[in-house]
């Protein structure tokens, strides 16, 4: 038995970042992880591997659609699926090994195995029980199930199975037009699959700015994805090689079916807290099965904290990381803080979609007076040169004070561009502050400045 200042349960982006920060703050730290590798869902079966496949399939798309226009002629590359998966696995290995190195460097002990909490102040891993002055739960989430849909991870898959399909499907049905469905749907569409996305709501990407939703759907449709909106999936029936998906259209209750080689279930994730022993400890939970926490990320049981997907808020790796650092500071007697109003969201399709802060819809609902500055990438020289002129930047600012309230970008490198606005928002900047900042030419980021200019006297290249 060992004794620690803090034991973190879970080695994903929330847990490993928290562990490193705890150690940096001088706390004797251990992190419990039952997988063979560190990094959690994000590094092993989520963010990172999906980005490798998005990158590879985008390169293929470029070769097929844009190379000839640039005078790059010759045979288009063909897909060696086994090699593409091997490349993805190599990327995963590089990243997970990197975390192992960081643990060693920062003197964080990795307790290998699945952890449980027999009582406050104790963490059990396998047959050993360790003492911990503080325990931080960072156990993440798992794919939510859907009634009537039985996942076998071969024909009917979640994001996990979708990252290692035996072959590229000819026909794929995606259930849910959220982040996972659209990112992985894009991958297989670019690799040649006929992809149909069935979505319960009448729009894709719920919660996103309405104008972005429409533009995004139009662009994805142009790329070949089909959408059936306002439709509830009732069931899937799978054989060893195929599946049939039954759905009901909400507008007239009519029932329809679609055949597919692969069905991807992407209707959200749920907190993963199984086996921790939270019930017996009396840790309070929300109705949605998340762990309730206070402003310092402490649960209803003193000395037990929780962060990331297991607690309320957006299920995003970077939100978990921020909570991990802040909780570490709280445990170390400092004042950790997360600004939940400035957490960007990114969809890594092509073009990328990124957002931060308020949407027009949320501002209207709150009855707030706002102005809109919008700039199309069509007016951005760099985007045009790179065949990436689809989309726009939209900045929302307070009508009176000009303070930036939100930003929505659909276009090239949107996931990187959004951070300029995030930093501005953290500093309470006005749209004019952004507009008065010199931006290098020719860059995509000029489009952000132009949108800021459009909040005032007008964009130049519009
Ligand atoms: P999501 O919540 O983003 O989207 C699920 C979609 O499924 C919703 O549009 C919902 O209306 C729809 N749906 C629910 N029930 C349905 C039914 N019976 N029939 C048809 N449609 C139905 O969930 P998703 O895409 O599974 O992602 C899970 C979590 O992982 C999210 O919180 C997401 O933010 C996170 N994630 C983030 C990524 C990123 O930041 N790039 C990448 C992948 C996941």
CSV table of C-alpha atoms and ligand atoms in Angstrom, one decimal:
chain,number,residue,atom,x,y,z
A,1,UNK,CA,0.0,0.0,0.0
A,2,UNK,CA,1.3,3.4,-0.9
A,3,UNK,CA,0.1,6.8,0.4
A,4,UNK,CA,-0.5,9.8,-1.9
A,5,UNK,CA,-1.6,13.4,-1.7
A,6,UNK,CA,-3.8,12.8,-4.6
A,7,UNK,CA,-5.0,9.8,-6.7
A,8,UNK,CA,-6.7,10.5,-10.0
A,9,UNK,CA,-8.9,7.8,-11.4
A,10,UNK,CA,-8.8,7.9,-15.2
A,11,UNK,CA,-5.9,8.6,-17.5
A,12,UNK,CA,-7.7,10.5,-20.3
A,13,UNK,CA,-7.2,14.2,-21.1
A,14,UNK,CA,-8.9,15.3,-17.9
A,15,UNK,CA,-7.1,12.8,-15.7
A,16,UNK,CA,-3.6,12.9,-17.1
A,17,UNK,CA,-3.5,16.7,-17.3
A,18,UNK,CA,-4.8,16.9,-13.8
A,19,UNK,CA,-2.1,14.4,-12.6
A,20,UNK,CA,0.7,16.3,-14.3
A,21,UNK,CA,-0.5,19.6,-12.8
A,22,UNK,CA,-0.8,18.1,-9.3
A,23,UNK,CA,2.8,16.8,-9.5
A,24,UNK,CA,4.0,20.2,-10.8
A,25,UNK,CA,2.3,21.8,-7.8
A,26,UNK,CA,4.4,19.5,-5.5
A,27,UNK,CA,1.8,16.9,-4.6
A,28,UNK,CA,2.6,13.2,-4.5
A,29,UNK,CA,0.5,12.0,-7.3
A,30,UNK,CA,-0.8,8.7,-8.8
A,31,UNK,CA,-3.1,8.1,-11.7
A,32,UNK,CA,-5.1,4.9,-12.1
A,33,UNK,CA,-5.7,3.7,-15.6
A,34,UNK,CA,-7.0,0.3,-16.6
A,35,UNK,CA,-6.3,0.5,-20.4
A,36,UNK,CA,-3.0,-0.8,-21.7
A,37,UNK,CA,-2.1,2.8,-22.7
A,38,UNK,CA,-2.7,6.2,-21.2
A,39,UNK,CA,-4.8,8.9,-23.0
A,40,UNK,CA,-8.3,7.6,-22.5
A,41,UNK,CA,-11.0,7.7,-25.2
A,42,UNK,CA,-9.5,10.8,-26.8
A,43,UNK,CA,-6.1,9.4,-27.6
A,44,UNK,CA,-7.0,5.8,-28.0
A,45,UNK,CA,-10.4,5.6,-29.7
A,46,UNK,CA,-11.6,9.2,-30.2
A,47,UNK,CA,-10.1,12.6,-31.1
A,48,UNK,CA,-6.7,11.6,-32.2
A,49,UNK,CA,-7.3,8.5,-34.3
A,50,UNK,CA,-10.3,10.2,-36.0
A,51,UNK,CA,-8.1,13.1,-36.9
A,52,UNK,CA,-5.6,10.8,-38.5
A,53,UNK,CA,-8.4,9.3,-40.7
A,54,UNK,CA,-9.8,12.7,-41.4
A,55,UNK,CA,-6.4,13.9,-42.5
A,56,UNK,CA,-5.7,10.9,-44.7
A,57,UNK,CA,-9.1,11.0,-46.3
A,58,UNK,CA,-8.9,14.7,-46.9
A,59,UNK,CA,-5.6,14.2,-48.7
A,60,UNK,CA,-7.3,11.7,-51.0
A,61,UNK,CA,-10.1,14.2,-51.6
A,62,UNK,CA,-7.6,16.9,-52.5
A,63,UNK,CA,-5.8,14.5,-54.9
A,64,UNK,CA,-9.1,13.6,-56.6
A,65,UNK,CA,-10.7,17.0,-56.8
A,66,UNK,CA,-8.0,19.7,-56.7
A,67,UNK,CA,-4.7,18.4,-57.9
A,68,UNK,CA,-5.4,18.5,-61.6
A,69,UNK,CA,-6.7,22.1,-61.3
A,70,UNK,CA,-3.3,23.0,-59.9
A,71,UNK,CA,-1.4,21.3,-62.7
A,72,UNK,CA,-0.6,18.2,-60.7
A,73,UNK,CA,-1.5,15.5,-63.1
A,74,UNK,CA,-1.2,11.7,-63.0
A,75,UNK,CA,-2.9,8.7,-61.4
A,76,UNK,CA,-5.0,9.5,-58.3
A,77,UNK,CA,-3.9,7.6,-55.2
A,78,UNK,CA,-5.8,4.4,-54.4
A,79,UNK,CA,-6.7,3.5,-50.8
A,80,UNK,CA,-4.7,0.9,-49.0
A,81,UNK,CA,-7.1,0.6,-46.0
A,82,UNK,CA,-4.7,-1.7,-44.0
A,83,UNK,CA,-1.9,0.9,-44.3
A,84,UNK,CA,-4.3,3.7,-43.4
A,85,UNK,CA,-5.3,1.9,-40.2
A,86,UNK,CA,-1.6,1.2,-39.5
A,87,UNK,CA,-0.8,4.9,-39.9
A,88,UNK,CA,-3.7,5.7,-37.5
A,89,UNK,CA,-2.4,3.2,-35.0
A,90,UNK,CA,1.1,4.7,-35.2
A,91,UNK,CA,-0.3,8.1,-34.5
A,92,UNK,CA,-2.1,6.7,-31.4
A,93,UNK,CA,1.0,5.0,-30.2
A,94,UNK,CA,3.2,8.1,-30.5
A,95,UNK,CA,0.7,10.1,-28.5
A,96,UNK,CA,0.0,7.6,-25.7
A,97,UNK,CA,3.7,6.9,-25.3
A,98,UNK,CA,4.2,10.6,-25.0
A,99,UNK,CA,1.9,10.7,-22.0
A,100,UNK,CA,3.8,7.8,-20.4
A,101,UNK,CA,7.0,9.9,-20.8
A,102,UNK,CA,5.4,12.9,-19.3
A,103,UNK,CA,4.3,10.9,-16.3
A,104,UNK,CA,7.8,9.7,-15.8
A,105,UNK,CA,9.2,13.2,-16.2
A,106,UNK,CA,6.8,14.6,-13.7
A,107,UNK,CA,7.0,11.7,-11.3
A,108,UNK,CA,3.4,10.6,-11.5
A,109,UNK,CA,2.9,7.0,-10.6
A,110,UNK,CA,0.7,5.1,-13.1
A,111,UNK,CA,-1.3,2.5,-11.1
A,112,UNK,CA,-2.3,0.0,-13.8
A,113,UNK,CA,-5.8,-1.4,-13.3
A,114,UNK,CA,-9.4,-0.3,-12.7
A,115,UNK,CA,-9.9,1.7,-9.6
A,116,UNK,CA,-12.7,1.9,-7.1
A,117,UNK,CA,-13.2,3.9,-3.9
A,118,UNK,CA,-14.0,1.6,-1.0
A,119,UNK,CA,-14.2,4.7,1.3
A,120,UNK,CA,-13.2,8.3,1.2
A,121,UNK,CA,-9.4,8.5,1.4
A,122,UNK,CA,-8.8,5.1,-0.2
A,123,UNK,CA,-8.5,3.8,-3.8
A,124,UNK,CA,-8.5,0.1,-4.6
A,125,UNK,CA,-6.6,-1.0,-7.7
A,126,UNK,CA,-6.6,-4.8,-8.3
A,127,UNK,CA,-5.8,-6.4,-4.9
A,128,UNK,CA,-4.1,-3.3,-3.6
A,129,UNK,CA,-5.6,-0.5,-1.6
A,130,UNK,CA,-3.8,2.9,-1.6
A,131,UNK,CA,-4.3,5.9,0.6
A,132,UNK,CA,-5.1,9.3,-0.9
A,133,UNK,CA,-5.7,12.6,0.9
A,134,UNK,CA,-7.6,13.6,-2.2
A,135,UNK,CA,-9.3,11.6,-4.9
A,136,UNK,CA,-10.2,13.0,-8.3
A,137,UNK,CA,-12.6,11.1,-10.5
A,138,UNK,CA,-11.9,11.5,-14.2
A,139,UNK,CA,-13.5,8.4,-15.7
A,140,UNK,CA,-15.0,10.0,-18.8
A,141,UNK,CA,-17.8,8.7,-20.8
A,142,UNK,CA,-19.0,5.9,-23.1
A,143,UNK,CA,-21.3,5.8,-26.1
A,144,UNK,CA,-24.9,6.1,-25.1
A,145,UNK,CA,-27.1,3.2,-26.2
A,146,UNK,CA,-30.3,3.5,-28.3
A,147,UNK,CA,-33.3,1.3,-27.8
A,148,UNK,CA,-33.6,-1.2,-30.7
A,149,UNK,CA,-30.0,-0.8,-31.8
A,150,UNK,CA,-27.7,-3.6,-30.8
A,151,UNK,CA,-24.0,-2.7,-31.2
A,152,UNK,CA,-21.7,-5.5,-32.2
A,153,UNK,CA,-18.8,-3.2,-33.2
A,154,UNK,CA,-18.5,-5.0,-36.5
A,155,UNK,CA,-21.6,-4.1,-38.6
A,156,UNK,CA,-23.4,-1.9,-36.1
A,157,UNK,CA,-20.6,0.2,-34.5
A,158,UNK,CA,-20.0,3.1,-32.2
A,159,UNK,CA,-17.1,5.5,-32.9
A,160,UNK,CA,-14.8,2.8,-31.4
A,161,UNK,CA,-15.6,0.2,-34.0
A,162,UNK,CA,-15.8,2.8,-36.8
A,163,UNK,CA,-12.1,3.5,-36.3
A,164,UNK,CA,-11.1,-0.1,-37.2
A,165,UNK,CA,-13.7,-1.4,-39.7
A,166,UNK,CA,-12.6,-4.5,-41.6
A,167,UNK,CA,-13.2,-2.8,-44.9
A,168,UNK,CA,-14.5,0.5,-46.2
A,169,UNK,CA,-18.3,0.1,-46.5
A,170,UNK,CA,-20.2,0.6,-49.7
A,171,UNK,CA,-23.2,1.9,-47.9
A,172,UNK,CA,-23.1,3.4,-44.4
A,173,UNK,CA,-25.9,4.7,-42.3
A,174,UNK,CA,-25.0,7.1,-39.5
A,175,UNK,CA,-27.5,7.6,-36.7
A,176,UNK,CA,-27.2,11.1,-35.3
A,177,UNK,CA,-25.9,14.3,-37.1
A,178,UNK,CA,-23.7,15.4,-34.2
A,179,UNK,CA,-20.0,15.8,-34.1
A,180,UNK,CA,-19.1,12.1,-34.2
A,181,UNK,CA,-21.6,11.2,-37.0
A,182,UNK,CA,-20.4,14.0,-39.2
A,183,UNK,CA,-16.7,13.6,-38.7
A,184,UNK,CA,-16.7,9.9,-39.3
A,185,UNK,CA,-19.4,10.1,-41.9
A,186,UNK,CA,-17.1,12.5,-43.8
A,187,UNK,CA,-14.2,10.1,-43.5
A,188,UNK,CA,-16.1,7.2,-45.1
A,189,UNK,CA,-17.8,9.4,-47.7
A,190,UNK,CA,-14.4,10.6,-48.9
A,191,UNK,CA,-13.1,7.1,-49.0
A,192,UNK,CA,-16.0,6.1,-51.3
A,193,UNK,CA,-18.9,5.0,-49.1
A,194,UNK,CA,-22.5,6.2,-49.8
A,195,UNK,CA,-23.3,7.8,-46.5
A,196,UNK,CA,-26.8,8.6,-45.2
A,197,UNK,CA,-27.2,10.4,-41.9
A,198,UNK,CA,-30.4,10.0,-40.0
A,199,UNK,CA,-31.1,12.8,-37.5
A,200,UNK,CA,-34.0,13.1,-35.0
A,201,UNK,CA,-34.1,16.9,-35.0
A,202,UNK,CA,-34.9,19.1,-38.0
A,203,UNK,CA,-31.3,20.5,-38.2
A,204,UNK,CA,-27.9,19.0,-38.0
A,205,UNK,CA,-25.4,19.8,-35.1
A,206,UNK,CA,-27.9,20.7,-32.4
A,207,UNK,CA,-27.1,23.8,-30.4
A,208,UNK,CA,-25.0,25.4,-33.1
A,209,UNK,CA,-25.7,28.8,-34.7
A,210,UNK,CA,-28.6,28.3,-37.2
A,211,UNK,CA,-26.9,30.0,-40.1
A,212,UNK,CA,-23.8,27.7,-39.6
A,213,UNK,CA,-26.1,24.6,-39.5
A,214,UNK,CA,-27.7,25.4,-42.8
A,215,UNK,CA,-24.4,26.3,-44.5
A,216,UNK,CA,-22.7,23.2,-43.1
A,217,UNK,CA,-25.4,20.9,-44.3
A,218,UNK,CA,-25.3,22.4,-47.8
A,219,UNK,CA,-21.6,21.9,-48.0
A,220,UNK,CA,-21.7,18.4,-46.7
A,221,UNK,CA,-24.5,17.6,-49.2
A,222,UNK,CA,-22.4,18.9,-52.0
A,223,UNK,CA,-19.6,16.6,-50.8
A,224,UNK,CA,-22.0,13.6,-51.2
A,225,UNK,CA,-23.5,13.0,-47.7
A,226,UNK,CA,-27.3,12.4,-47.7
A,227,UNK,CA,-29.5,13.6,-44.8
A,228,UNK,CA,-32.8,12.4,-43.5
A,229,UNK,CA,-33.8,14.9,-40.8
A,230,UNK,CA,-36.8,14.8,-38.4
A,231,UNK,CA,-36.5,11.0,-38.3
A,232,UNK,CA,-36.3,8.7,-35.3
A,233,UNK,CA,-34.4,5.5,-35.7
A,234,UNK,CA,-36.6,2.6,-34.3
A,235,UNK,CA,-34.3,-0.4,-34.7
A,236,UNK,CA,-31.5,-2.1,-36.6
A,237,UNK,CA,-31.4,-5.7,-37.7
A,238,UNK,CA,-28.0,-7.0,-38.5
A,239,UNK,CA,-26.6,-10.2,-40.1
A,240,UNK,CA,-22.9,-11.0,-40.3
A,241,UNK,CA,-22.4,-8.7,-43.3
A,242,UNK,CA,-25.3,-6.2,-43.5
A,243,UNK,CA,-27.9,-4.3,-41.5
A,244,UNK,CA,-31.3,-2.9,-42.0
A,245,UNK,CA,-32.2,0.4,-40.3
A,246,UNK,CA,-35.8,1.2,-39.6
A,247,UNK,CA,-36.8,4.8,-38.9
A,248,UNK,CA,-39.9,6.8,-38.6
A,249,UNK,CA,-40.4,10.3,-40.1
A,250,UNK,CA,-41.8,12.6,-37.5
A,251,UNK,CA,-43.9,14.7,-39.9
A,252,UNK,CA,-46.3,11.8,-40.8
A,253,UNK,CA,-45.2,8.9,-38.6
A,254,UNK,CA,-44.4,6.9,-41.8
A,255,UNK,CA,-42.0,4.0,-41.4
A,256,UNK,CA,-39.0,3.5,-43.8
A,257,UNK,CA,-36.0,1.3,-44.0
A,258,UNK,CA,-32.4,1.6,-45.3
A,259,UNK,CA,-29.9,-1.1,-46.0
A,260,UNK,CA,-26.2,-0.6,-45.1
A,261,UNK,CA,-23.0,-2.5,-44.8
A,262,UNK,CA,-22.1,-0.5,-41.7
A,263,UNK,CA,-24.3,1.4,-39.2
A,264,UNK,CA,-22.6,4.0,-37.0
A,265,UNK,CA,-24.5,4.8,-33.8
A,266,UNK,CA,-23.6,8.4,-32.8
A,267,UNK,CA,-26.4,9.6,-30.6
A,268,UNK,CA,-24.3,11.0,-27.8
A,269,UNK,CA,-22.3,9.7,-24.9
A,270,UNK,CA,-23.0,9.1,-21.2
A,271,UNK,CA,-20.9,9.5,-18.1
A,272,UNK,CA,-18.9,6.4,-17.2
A,273,UNK,CA,-18.9,5.9,-13.5
A,274,UNK,CA,-19.5,2.1,-13.3
A,275,UNK,CA,-17.6,0.1,-10.7
A,276,UNK,CA,-16.3,3.1,-8.7
A,277,UNK,CA,-18.6,2.5,-5.8
A,278,UNK,CA,-20.2,5.9,-5.8
A,279,UNK,CA,-23.6,4.7,-4.6
A,280,UNK,CA,-22.2,3.2,-1.4
A,281,UNK,CA,-20.1,6.3,-0.8
A,282,UNK,CA,-23.3,8.5,-1.1
A,283,UNK,CA,-21.9,10.7,-3.9
A,284,UNK,CA,-24.7,12.8,-5.2
A,285,UNK,CA,-25.6,12.4,-8.9
A,286,UNK,CA,-27.7,14.5,-11.3
A,287,UNK,CA,-30.8,13.1,-13.0
A,288,UNK,CA,-28.6,12.6,-16.2
A,289,UNK,CA,-26.2,10.3,-14.3
A,290,UNK,CA,-23.4,12.9,-14.0
A,291,UNK,CA,-21.5,13.4,-10.7
A,292,UNK,CA,-22.7,16.6,-9.0
A,293,UNK,CA,-19.8,18.9,-8.1
A,294,UNK,CA,-19.4,22.3,-6.5
A,295,UNK,CA,-17.4,25.3,-7.8
A,296,UNK,CA,-14.2,23.7,-6.6
A,297,UNK,CA,-15.1,20.4,-8.4
A,298,UNK,CA,-15.6,18.7,-5.0
A,299,UNK,CA,-18.4,16.1,-4.9
A,300,UNK,CA,-20.9,15.8,-2.0
A,301,UNK,CA,-18.2,13.7,-0.3
A,302,UNK,CA,-15.3,15.7,1.2
A,303,UNK,CA,-12.0,14.9,-0.4
A,304,UNK,CA,-13.5,13.4,-3.5
A,305,UNK,CA,-13.5,15.5,-6.6
A,306,UNK,CA,-14.7,14.9,-10.2
A,307,UNK,CA,-14.0,16.5,-13.6
A,308,UNK,CA,-14.5,16.0,-17.3
A,309,UNK,CA,-17.2,14.0,-19.1
A,310,UNK,CA,-18.3,12.5,-15.8
A,311,UNK,CA,-19.6,15.9,-14.6
A,312,UNK,CA,-22.1,18.3,-16.2
A,313,UNK,CA,-21.0,20.5,-19.2
A,314,UNK,CA,-19.9,19.9,-22.7
A,315,UNK,CA,-18.2,16.5,-23.3
A,316,UNK,CA,-15.0,17.9,-24.7
A,317,UNK,CA,-11.4,16.9,-24.1
A,318,UNK,CA,-10.3,20.5,-23.6
A,319,UNK,CA,-13.0,21.2,-21.1
A,320,UNK,CA,-11.9,18.2,-19.2
A,321,UNK,CA,-8.2,19.4,-19.4
A,322,UNK,CA,-9.1,22.8,-18.0
A,323,UNK,CA,-11.1,21.3,-15.2
A,324,UNK,CA,-8.2,19.0,-14.5
A,325,UNK,CA,-5.8,21.8,-14.1
A,326,UNK,CA,-8.2,23.9,-12.0
A,327,UNK,CA,-9.1,21.0,-9.7
A,328,UNK,CA,-5.4,20.3,-9.2
A,329,UNK,CA,-5.0,23.9,-8.1
A,330,UNK,CA,-7.9,23.6,-5.7
A,331,UNK,CA,-6.5,20.5,-4.2
A,332,UNK,CA,-3.1,22.3,-3.8
A,333,UNK,CA,-4.8,25.2,-2.0
A,334,UNK,CA,-4.8,27.6,-4.9
A,335,UNK,CA,-7.7,29.1,-6.8
A,336,UNK,CA,-8.4,27.1,-9.9
A,337,UNK,CA,-10.9,28.6,-12.3
A,338,UNK,CA,-12.6,27.6,-15.6
A,339,UNK,CA,-14.4,30.2,-17.7
A,340,UNK,CA,-17.3,28.1,-19.0
A,341,UNK,CA,-18.4,31.0,-21.2
A,342,UNK,CA,-15.4,30.7,-23.4
A,343,UNK,CA,-15.0,27.0,-24.3
A,344,UNK,CA,-14.6,26.6,-28.1
A,345,UNK,CA,-16.2,23.7,-30.0
A,346,UNK,CA,-14.8,22.4,-33.2
A,347,UNK,CA,-15.9,19.9,-35.8
A,348,UNK,CA,-12.9,18.6,-37.8
A,349,UNK,CA,-14.6,18.0,-41.1
A,350,UNK,CA,-13.5,19.9,-44.2
A,351,UNK,CA,-14.3,22.7,-44.0
A,352,UNK,CA,-13.9,22.8,-40.2
A,353,UNK,CA,-16.6,24.3,-38.1
A,354,UNK,CA,-15.8,26.2,-34.9
A,355,UNK,CA,-17.8,28.2,-32.4
A,356,UNK,CA,-17.4,30.0,-29.1
A,357,UNK,CA,-19.8,31.8,-26.8
A,358,UNK,CA,-23.3,32.9,-27.7
A,359,UNK,CA,-25.3,32.0,-30.9
A,360,UNK,CA,-27.8,34.4,-32.5
A,361,UNK,CA,-30.5,32.1,-31.2
A,362,UNK,CA,-29.3,32.2,-27.6
A,363,UNK,CA,-29.0,36.0,-27.7
A,364,UNK,CA,-32.5,36.3,-29.2
A,365,UNK,CA,-33.9,33.9,-26.5
A,366,UNK,CA,-32.2,36.1,-23.8
A,367,UNK,CA,-33.6,39.3,-25.4
A,368,UNK,CA,-30.2,40.8,-25.8
A,369,UNK,CA,-29.4,43.5,-28.3
A,370,UNK,CA,-26.5,42.4,-30.5
A,371,UNK,CA,-24.9,43.2,-33.9
A,372,UNK,CA,-23.5,40.8,-36.5
A,373,UNK,CA,-20.3,41.1,-38.4
A,374,UNK,CA,-20.0,38.5,-41.1
A,375,UNK,CA,-17.3,37.9,-43.8
A,376,UNK,CA,-17.3,35.2,-46.5
A,377,UNK,CA,-14.1,33.3,-47.1
A,378,UNK,CA,-14.9,34.0,-50.8
A,379,UNK,CA,-13.3,37.5,-50.1
A,380,UNK,CA,-10.1,36.0,-48.6
A,381,UNK,CA,-7.3,35.7,-51.1
A,382,UNK,CA,-5.5,32.9,-49.3
A,383,UNK,CA,-8.7,30.8,-49.1
A,384,UNK,CA,-9.3,31.2,-52.8
A,385,UNK,CA,-5.8,30.2,-53.7
A,386,UNK,CA,-6.2,27.0,-51.6
A,387,UNK,CA,-9.6,26.0,-52.9
A,388,UNK,CA,-11.0,26.6,-49.5
A,389,UNK,CA,-13.3,29.6,-50.0
A,390,UNK,CA,-16.5,27.9,-48.8
A,391,UNK,CA,-17.9,29.3,-45.5
A,392,UNK,CA,-17.7,32.4,-43.4
A,393,UNK,CA,-16.7,34.0,-40.1
A,394,UNK,CA,-19.5,35.6,-38.0
A,395,UNK,CA,-18.8,37.6,-34.9
A,396,UNK,CA,-21.6,38.6,-32.5
A,397,UNK,CA,-21.0,41.7,-30.4
A,398,UNK,CA,-23.1,43.6,-27.9
A,399,UNK,CA,-25.0,46.3,-29.7
A,400,UNK,CA,-24.2,49.0,-27.2
A,401,UNK,CA,-20.7,48.2,-25.9
A,402,UNK,CA,-19.3,46.3,-28.9
A,403,UNK,CA,-18.0,43.6,-26.6
A,404,UNK,CA,-17.6,40.3,-28.4
A,405,UNK,CA,-20.3,37.8,-27.3
A,406,UNK,CA,-19.6,34.9,-29.6
A,407,UNK,CA,-18.1,33.7,-32.9
A,408,UNK,CA,-19.0,31.1,-35.5
A,409,UNK,CA,-16.6,30.0,-38.2
A,410,UNK,CA,-17.1,27.6,-41.0
A,411,UNK,CA,-14.1,27.4,-43.3
A,412,UNK,CA,-10.5,26.5,-43.6
A,413,UNK,CA,-8.6,26.0,-40.2
A,414,UNK,CA,-11.7,27.3,-38.4
A,415,UNK,CA,-10.6,25.2,-35.4
A,416,UNK,CA,-7.4,27.3,-35.1
A,417,UNK,CA,-8.9,30.6,-36.1
A,418,UNK,CA,-11.5,30.5,-33.3
A,419,UNK,CA,-8.8,30.9,-30.7
A,420,UNK,CA,-8.0,34.5,-31.6
A,421,UNK,CA,-11.6,35.3,-30.7
A,422,UNK,CA,-11.4,33.1,-27.5
A,423,UNK,CA,-8.4,35.1,-26.3
A,424,UNK,CA,-10.2,38.4,-27.2
A,425,UNK,CA,-13.2,37.3,-25.2
A,426,UNK,CA,-11.0,36.3,-22.2
A,427,UNK,CA,-9.7,39.8,-22.2
A,428,UNK,CA,-13.3,41.3,-22.6
A,429,UNK,CA,-12.3,42.7,-25.9
A,430,UNK,CA,-14.6,44.6,-28.3
A,431,UNK,CA,-15.0,43.8,-32.0
A,432,UNK,CA,-13.1,47.0,-32.6
A,433,UNK,CA,-10.1,45.7,-30.6
A,434,UNK,CA,-9.9,42.8,-33.1
A,435,UNK,CA,-10.5,45.0,-36.1
A,436,UNK,CA,-7.7,47.4,-35.0
A,437,UNK,CA,-5.2,44.5,-34.7
A,438,UNK,CA,-2.9,44.2,-37.7
A,439,UNK,CA,-3.3,40.8,-39.3
A,440,UNK,CA,-0.7,39.4,-41.7
A,441,UNK,CA,-1.6,39.1,-45.4
A,442,UNK,CA,-2.4,36.7,-46.9
A,443,UNK,CA,-3.8,34.6,-44.1
A,444,UNK,CA,-7.1,33.0,-43.3
A,445,UNK,CA,-7.1,35.0,-40.1
A,446,UNK,CA,-7.8,38.2,-42.1
A,447,UNK,CA,-11.3,36.8,-42.5
A,448,UNK,CA,-11.7,37.1,-38.7
A,449,UNK,CA,-10.5,40.7,-38.7
A,450,UNK,CA,-12.9,41.4,-41.6
A,451,UNK,CA,-15.8,40.0,-39.6
A,452,UNK,CA,-14.8,42.2,-36.7
A,453,UNK,CA,-14.6,45.2,-39.1
A,454,UNK,CA,-18.1,44.3,-40.3
A,455,UNK,CA,-19.3,44.9,-36.7
A,456,UNK,CA,-18.2,48.5,-37.2
A,457,UNK,CA,-17.9,50.6,-40.4
A,458,UNK,CA,-17.7,47.6,-42.6
A,459,UNK,CA,-15.4,44.9,-44.0
A,460,UNK,CA,-13.0,46.0,-46.8
A,461,UNK,CA,-13.1,43.0,-49.1
A,462,UNK,CA,-16.9,42.3,-48.9
B,1,LIG,P1,-24.0,14.6,-30.2
B,1,LIG,O1,-24.7,14.9,-29.0
B,1,LIG,O2,-23.0,15.6,-30.8
B,1,LIG,O3,-25.0,14.3,-31.4
B,1,LIG,C1,-26.0,13.2,-31.3
B,1,LIG,C2,-27.0,13.5,-32.3
B,1,LIG,O4,-27.9,12.3,-32.4
B,1,LIG,C3,-27.9,14.7,-32.0
B,1,LIG,O5,-28.0,15.5,-33.1
B,1,LIG,C4,-29.3,14.0,-31.7
B,1,LIG,O6,-30.4,14.8,-32.0
B,1,LIG,C5,-29.2,12.7,-32.5
B,1,LIG,N1,-30.1,11.6,-32.1
B,1,LIG,C6,-30.4,11.2,-30.8
B,1,LIG,N2,-31.2,10.2,-30.9
B,1,LIG,C7,-31.5,9.9,-32.2
B,1,LIG,C8,-32.4,8.9,-32.8
B,1,LIG,N3,-33.0,8.0,-32.2
B,1,LIG,N4,-32.4,8.9,-34.2
B,1,LIG,C9,-31.7,9.9,-34.9
B,1,LIG,N5,-30.9,10.8,-34.3
B,1,LIG,C10,-30.8,10.8,-33.0
B,1,LIG,O7,-23.3,13.2,-29.9
B,1,LIG,P2,-22.1,12.5,-30.6
B,1,LIG,O8,-21.9,13.0,-32.0
B,1,LIG,O9,-22.3,11.1,-30.4
B,1,LIG,O10,-20.8,12.9,-29.8
B,1,LIG,C11,-20.8,12.6,-28.4
B,1,LIG,C12,-19.9,13.5,-27.6
B,1,LIG,O11,-18.6,13.5,-28.0
B,1,LIG,C13,-20.4,15.0,-27.8
B,1,LIG,O12,-20.6,15.6,-26.6
B,1,LIG,C14,-19.3,15.6,-28.6
B,1,LIG,O13,-19.2,17.0,-28.3
B,1,LIG,C15,-18.1,14.8,-28.2
B,1,LIG,N6,-17.2,14.8,-29.4
B,1,LIG,C16,-16.5,15.9,-29.7
B,1,LIG,C17,-15.7,15.9,-30.8
B,1,LIG,C18,-15.0,17.2,-31.1
B,1,LIG,O14,-14.9,18.1,-30.3
B,1,LIG,N7,-14.6,17.4,-32.4
B,1,LIG,C19,-15.5,14.8,-31.6
B,1,LIG,C20,-16.3,13.7,-31.2
B,1,LIG,C21,-17.1,13.7,-30.1
